[in-house]
Coordinates of C-alpha atoms and ligand atoms in Angstrom, one line a residue:
M1 CA -12.7 171.1 171.3
P2 CA -10.1 172.5 169.0
E3 CA -10.7 175.1 166.4
Q4 CA -10.0 173.8 162.9
S5 CA -10.4 175.3 159.5
A6 CA -13.4 174.0 157.5
T7 CA -13.1 173.3 153.8
I8 CA -15.1 172.0 150.8
T9 CA -13.8 168.5 150.0
A10 CA -16.3 167.6 147.2
V11 CA -18.8 169.5 145.1
S12 CA -21.4 168.5 142.6
H13 CA -24.7 169.5 141.1
Y14 CA -27.8 168.3 139.4
V15 CA -30.1 170.1 137.0
P16 CA -33.2 168.6 135.4
E17 CA -33.2 167.5 131.8
G18 CA -36.1 169.7 130.7
R19 CA -35.0 172.9 128.9
L20 CA -37.2 176.0 128.6
T21 CA -35.7 178.3 126.0
N22 CA -36.4 182.0 125.4
R23 CA -38.1 180.9 122.2
D24 CA -40.4 178.6 124.2
L25 CA -41.3 181.6 126.5
E26 CA -42.1 183.7 123.5
K27 CA -45.0 181.3 122.9
M28 CA -46.2 181.7 126.5
V29 CA -46.0 185.4 127.3
D30 CA -45.4 188.7 125.6
T31 CA -41.6 188.6 125.5
D32 CA -38.8 187.9 123.1
D33 CA -35.4 186.3 123.0
R34 CA -33.7 189.6 122.3
W35 CA -35.2 191.3 125.3
I36 CA -34.4 188.4 127.7
M37 CA -30.8 188.1 126.4
E38 CA -30.1 191.8 126.5
R39 CA -31.7 192.5 129.9
T40 CA -30.7 189.4 131.7
G41 CA -28.1 187.3 129.8
I42 CA -30.4 184.2 130.0
R43 CA -30.8 182.0 127.0
E44 CA -32.5 179.0 128.6
R45 CA -33.3 177.4 132.0
R46 CA -33.9 173.9 133.3
I47 CA -37.3 173.1 134.6
V48 CA -38.4 169.9 136.4
E49 CA -41.2 167.7 135.4
Q50 CA -44.3 168.8 137.3
G51 CA -44.4 167.2 140.7
T52 CA -40.6 166.8 141.1
P53 CA -39.8 168.3 144.5
T54 CA -36.7 170.2 145.7
S55 CA -35.5 167.2 147.8
S56 CA -35.2 165.0 144.6
L57 CA -32.8 167.5 143.0
G58 CA -30.9 168.0 146.2
A59 CA -30.7 164.3 146.9
E60 CA -29.2 163.7 143.4
A61 CA -26.6 166.4 143.9
A62 CA -25.8 165.0 147.3
R63 CA -25.4 161.4 146.0
R64 CA -22.9 162.8 143.4
V65 CA -20.9 164.6 146.1
L66 CA -20.7 161.5 148.2
S67 CA -19.6 159.3 145.3
E68 CA -17.0 161.9 144.3
R69 CA -15.5 161.9 147.8
G70 CA -16.0 158.1 148.3
V71 CA -18.0 158.7 151.5
E72 CA -21.0 156.6 152.6
A73 CA -24.2 158.5 153.4
D74 CA -24.2 157.2 157.0
E75 CA -20.9 159.0 157.7
I76 CA -22.6 162.4 157.4
D77 CA -23.2 164.2 160.7
L78 CA -25.3 167.1 159.5
I79 CA -27.4 168.2 156.5
I80 CA -28.2 171.8 155.8
V81 CA -30.6 172.5 152.9
A82 CA -30.8 176.1 151.8
T83 CA -34.0 176.6 149.9
V84 CA -37.1 178.9 149.5
T85 CA -39.0 176.1 147.8
P86 CA -39.1 173.3 150.4
D87 CA -41.0 170.2 149.6
M88 CA -43.5 171.1 152.3
M89 CA -43.8 173.6 155.2
F90 CA -42.7 170.7 157.4
P91 CA -41.0 168.3 157.8
S92 CA -37.9 170.0 156.6
T93 CA -36.5 169.2 153.2
A94 CA -33.3 168.2 155.0
C95 CA -35.2 165.4 156.7
V96 CA -36.8 164.3 153.4
L97 CA -33.4 164.4 151.7
Q98 CA -31.8 162.5 154.6
E99 CA -34.2 159.6 154.1
K100 CA -33.7 159.7 150.3
I101 CA -29.9 159.3 150.5
G102 CA -29.9 157.1 153.6
A103 CA -27.9 159.5 155.9
S104 CA -29.1 157.6 158.9
N105 CA -26.7 159.2 161.4
A106 CA -27.3 162.8 160.4
W107 CA -29.5 165.5 161.8
G108 CA -30.5 168.4 159.6
F109 CA -32.5 171.5 159.0
D110 CA -33.6 173.9 156.3
L111 CA -32.3 177.4 156.0
S112 CA -34.2 180.2 154.3
G113 CA -31.8 182.8 152.9
A114 CA -33.2 183.1 149.4
C115 CA -30.4 183.8 146.9
S116 CA -27.9 184.1 149.8
G117 CA -29.1 180.8 151.3
F118 CA -26.1 178.8 150.1
L119 CA -23.6 181.2 151.6
Y120 CA -25.6 181.4 154.8
A121 CA -25.6 177.6 154.9
L122 CA -21.9 177.3 154.0
A123 CA -20.9 179.7 156.8
T124 CA -23.2 177.8 159.2
G125 CA -21.8 174.4 158.3
A126 CA -18.3 175.7 158.7
Q127 CA -19.0 176.5 162.3
F128 CA -19.8 172.8 163.1
I129 CA -16.6 171.7 161.5
Q130 CA -14.5 174.4 163.1
S131 CA -15.8 173.7 166.5
G132 CA -14.7 170.1 166.1
R133 CA -18.3 169.0 166.9
H134 CA -18.8 167.4 163.4
S135 CA -16.5 165.9 160.8
K136 CA -18.8 165.7 157.8
V137 CA -21.4 168.3 157.0
L138 CA -23.4 168.2 153.8
V139 CA -24.5 171.6 152.5
V140 CA -27.1 171.7 149.8
G141 CA -28.5 174.7 147.8
A142 CA -31.6 173.6 145.9
D143 CA -34.7 175.3 144.5
V144 CA -37.6 174.4 142.2
M145 CA -38.4 178.0 141.4
S146 CA -40.8 176.8 138.7
S147 CA -43.2 175.8 141.5
I148 CA -43.6 179.4 142.7
I149 CA -43.4 181.3 139.4
D150 CA -46.4 182.7 137.6
F151 CA -45.8 181.6 134.0
E152 CA -48.2 184.3 132.9
D153 CA -46.1 187.1 134.4
R154 CA -43.3 188.0 131.9
A155 CA -41.5 190.2 134.5
T156 CA -40.6 187.1 136.6
C157 CA -41.1 183.9 134.6
V158 CA -38.1 184.5 132.3
L159 CA -35.7 184.9 135.2
F160 CA -35.7 181.6 137.1
G161 CA -34.8 178.0 136.7
D162 CA -34.6 174.8 138.8
G163 CA -31.4 173.2 140.1
A164 CA -29.4 171.9 143.0
G165 CA -25.8 172.1 144.1
A166 CA -24.1 170.3 147.1
V167 CA -20.8 170.4 148.9
L168 CA -19.2 168.2 151.6
M169 CA -17.5 170.2 154.3
E170 CA -14.7 168.6 156.4
A171 CA -11.8 169.8 158.5
A172 CA -8.9 171.1 156.3
K173 CA -5.6 169.3 156.5
G174 CA -3.5 172.3 155.4
S175 CA -4.2 175.9 154.9
N176 CA -7.2 175.6 152.5
G177 CA -10.8 176.2 153.4
V178 CA -13.0 179.1 154.5
V179 CA -10.8 182.1 155.1
D180 CA -13.4 184.6 156.1
W181 CA -17.1 185.4 155.7
I182 CA -19.4 188.4 155.9
L183 CA -23.2 187.8 156.0
G184 CA -25.8 190.5 156.2
S185 CA -29.5 191.2 156.1
D186 CA -31.9 194.1 156.0
G187 CA -35.5 193.3 156.6
S188 CA -36.7 196.6 155.2
G189 CA -36.0 195.2 151.8
G190 CA -38.8 192.6 152.2
P191 CA -41.4 194.3 150.1
Y192 CA -39.2 194.4 147.0
L193 CA -39.0 190.6 146.5
Y194 CA -41.3 188.2 148.2
M195 CA -43.9 185.4 148.0
P196 CA -46.8 186.6 150.3
G197 CA -49.1 183.5 150.4
G198 CA -48.9 180.2 152.1
G199 CA -47.4 181.2 155.4
S200 CA -49.0 182.1 158.7
L201 CA -49.6 185.7 157.5
H202 CA -51.7 184.6 154.5
P203 CA -52.6 181.0 154.9
P204 CA -53.7 179.3 151.7
S205 CA -57.2 180.0 150.7
A206 CA -59.2 180.4 147.5
E207 CA -58.6 184.2 147.9
T208 CA -54.8 183.8 148.1
V209 CA -54.8 181.6 145.0
E210 CA -57.1 184.1 143.2
R211 CA -54.8 187.0 144.1
K212 CA -51.8 185.0 142.9
M213 CA -50.1 185.3 146.3
H214 CA -48.3 181.9 146.0
Y215 CA -46.0 183.3 143.3
V216 CA -42.8 185.4 143.4
H217 CA -43.5 189.2 143.3
Q218 CA -40.6 191.5 142.6
N219 CA -39.8 195.1 142.0
G220 CA -37.0 194.2 139.6
R221 CA -35.6 197.7 139.0
S222 CA -35.1 198.4 142.8
V223 CA -33.7 194.9 143.5
F224 CA -31.3 195.5 140.7
K225 CA -29.9 198.6 142.2
F226 CA -29.6 197.2 145.7
A227 CA -28.0 194.0 144.3
V228 CA -25.2 195.8 142.5
R229 CA -24.5 198.1 145.5
G230 CA -24.7 195.2 148.0
M231 CA -22.5 192.8 146.0
I232 CA -19.8 195.5 145.4
E233 CA -19.8 196.5 149.1
V234 CA -19.5 193.1 150.5
S235 CA -16.8 192.2 148.0
E236 CA -14.7 195.3 148.8
S237 CA -15.2 194.8 152.6
I238 CA -14.1 191.2 152.8
L239 CA -11.1 191.8 150.4
Q240 CA -10.0 194.9 152.3
R241 CA -10.1 193.3 155.8
N242 CA -8.0 190.4 154.6
G243 CA -5.4 192.6 152.9
L244 CA -6.3 191.4 149.4
T245 CA -7.2 192.9 146.1
P246 CA -9.4 191.5 143.3
S247 CA -6.3 190.5 141.4
D248 CA -5.5 187.9 144.2
L249 CA -8.7 186.0 143.2
K250 CA -8.5 183.0 140.9
L251 CA -12.3 183.1 140.6
F252 CA -15.1 185.4 141.6
V253 CA -18.3 183.4 142.0
P254 CA -21.3 185.8 142.0
H255 CA -25.0 184.7 142.5
Q256 CA -26.5 184.4 139.0
A257 CA -29.5 186.8 139.0
N258 CA -28.8 189.0 136.0
M259 CA -25.7 189.2 133.7
R260 CA -25.9 193.0 134.0
I261 CA -25.6 192.8 137.8
I262 CA -22.6 190.4 137.4
K263 CA -20.9 192.7 134.9
A264 CA -21.5 195.9 136.8
T265 CA -20.0 194.3 140.0
A266 CA -17.1 192.8 138.2
E267 CA -16.3 196.1 136.4
K268 CA -16.4 198.1 139.6
L269 CA -14.0 195.5 141.2
R270 CA -11.8 195.7 138.0
L271 CA -12.0 191.9 137.6
D272 CA -10.8 190.2 134.5
P273 CA -14.0 188.7 133.0
A274 CA -12.2 185.4 132.5
R275 CA -12.1 185.2 136.3
V276 CA -15.8 185.6 136.8
A277 CA -18.0 182.5 137.0
V278 CA -21.0 182.7 134.7
N279 CA -23.6 180.1 133.8
I280 CA -26.7 182.3 133.9
D281 CA -27.1 181.8 130.2
R282 CA -27.8 178.1 130.6
F283 CA -29.4 177.8 134.0
A284 CA -30.9 181.3 134.8
N285 CA -31.5 182.1 138.5
T286 CA -31.8 178.9 140.5
T287 CA -31.8 180.9 143.7
A288 CA -29.9 178.9 146.4
A289 CA -28.3 176.7 143.8
T290 CA -26.5 179.2 141.5
I291 CA -23.2 179.4 143.5
P292 CA -22.7 175.7 144.2
I293 CA -23.5 174.9 140.5
C294 CA -20.9 177.4 139.5
L295 CA -18.4 175.8 141.9
S296 CA -19.2 172.4 140.6
E297 CA -18.6 173.4 137.0
A298 CA -15.4 175.3 137.8
S299 CA -14.1 172.3 139.7
T300 CA -15.0 169.8 137.0
D301 CA -13.5 171.8 134.1
G302 CA -10.3 172.6 135.9
T303 CA -10.9 176.3 136.3
I304 CA -10.1 176.1 140.0
E305 CA -7.4 174.0 141.5
E306 CA -6.0 173.2 145.0
G307 CA -4.9 176.4 146.7
D308 CA -6.8 178.9 144.5
L309 CA -8.4 181.8 146.2
L310 CA -12.2 182.3 145.5
L311 CA -14.7 184.9 146.5
L312 CA -18.3 183.8 146.6
V313 CA -20.8 186.7 146.7
S314 CA -24.6 186.8 146.9
F315 CA -27.5 189.2 147.2
G316 CA -31.2 188.3 147.4
A317 CA -34.6 188.5 149.0
G318 CA -34.8 189.8 152.6
F319 CA -32.7 191.6 151.7
T320 CA -29.9 189.2 152.4
W321 CA -26.3 189.2 151.2
G322 CA -23.0 187.5 151.8
G323 CA -19.4 187.1 150.8
I324 CA -17.2 184.1 151.6
L325 CA -13.5 184.0 150.9
L326 CA -12.3 180.5 150.3
R327 CA -9.0 178.8 149.5
W328 CA -10.0 175.8 147.3
G329 CA -8.9 172.3 148.2
C330 CA -8.9 169.6 150.9
Ligands
UT7_401 O1 -32.0 186.8 142.7 C1 -32.8 187.6 143.4 C2 -32.5 189.0 143.2 N1 -33.2 189.4 141.9 C3 -32.5 190.2 141.1 O2 -31.4 190.5 141.3 C4 -33.3 190.7 139.9 C5 -32.9 192.2 139.8 N2 -33.6 192.8 138.7 C6 -33.4 192.5 137.4 O3 -32.7 191.6 137.0 C7 -34.1 193.4 136.3 O4 -34.7 194.5 137.0 C8 -35.1 192.6 135.5 C9 -34.5 191.7 134.5 C10 -36.1 191.9 136.4 C11 -35.9 193.7 134.6 O5 -35.0 194.4 133.8 P1 -35.1 196.0 133.8 O6 -34.1 196.4 132.8 O7 -35.0 196.5 135.2 O8 -36.5 196.2 133.2 P2 -37.8 197.0 133.8 O9 -38.4 196.2 134.9 O10 -37.4 198.4 134.1 O11 -38.8 196.9 132.6 C12 -38.5 197.6 131.3 C13 -39.5 197.3 130.3 C14 -40.9 197.5 130.9 O12 -41.7 198.0 129.9 P3 -42.1 199.6 129.8 O13 -42.8 199.9 131.1 O14 -40.8 200.3 129.7 O15 -42.9 199.7 128.6 C15 -41.4 196.1 131.2 O16 -42.8 196.0 131.1 O17 -39.5 196.0 129.9 C16 -40.8 195.3 130.1 N3 -40.6 193.9 130.4 C17 -40.4 193.0 129.4 N4 -40.4 193.1 128.1 C18 -40.2 191.9 127.4 C19 -40.5 193.4 131.6 N5 -40.3 192.0 131.5 C20 -40.2 191.8 130.1 C21 -40.1 190.6 129.4 N6 -40.1 190.7 128.0 N7 -39.9 189.4 129.9

């Protein structure tokens, strides 16, 4: 089958209505709006009503993508859901989402890449288009981080939010689409950011609950350093090997974990701040959803147009990281 370039032909997102502001958090833990704003750049985050699963957010983002492109759900060949907060251990959230949107001709699977999950999924989806094997791949990045956050732990509960973003990938007609990608991981970074309980290593028990093992644990300071270094390195590598400089980019779309990480990366790359996608102030860190939500907003407000060159960059638990160079448009 012929090799063809894969591109994003539609993008959308969904965030829950419920807002949790820094002021709200002041009443829950020993923190304050000023610390959160200065140390993270986050003002508020969206939080689901209790019991709303990741598939519901992902399905709504997916429906919006299909409607934007005028595609029926049964035309989708493959669904990839990047998430660390699946509805259940199994079946996959991709299967649940398939049923919710009625994508009866698709197959699907979940992909666990934490904050790099969407980029892992985008590169994976692109392979199925490029090989000519599939014509419509739905890639979803969705997380209900509030389901695995300890709202008594000020070091983590201020950082995360819930949300979903989705894209449709199809074969590009012209020269748009995925130009290049670099994905990486380093398992020695595992102990810096993880959720120990609930898997086969520590199956759920009264003890795992008692020891708060079903929550996110993070060594924030270390992750911060690795994240800045990792995002700079992957950005420089992918630009260099494609003969590009940061000034060739219309938009730099970094994972939204901390405004200081975004700024440090952008400054090292000498990027014009106007060309850096930022929405961490409104949505916080939605893990697999941050990058597609940024793309969705940039597409809707006209920041990115047909033919613009974008660099999507992530860093997260694993450690995992990625960079995808993309020429926007069908
Ligand atoms: O997306 C996945 C990847 N994750 C990341 O990229 C996160 C990377 N790390 C970070 O974003 C930052 O490290 C944090 C925002 C998590 C923390 O910021 P920091 O500047 O590294 O603070 P710190 O952990 O060094 O803590 C500084 C102080 C500590 O107090 P002492 O020991 O100096 O007295 C903390 O106890 O700030 C305290 N602190 C808080 N104070 C008020 C920690 N959390 C809070 C809080 N409110 N919410």
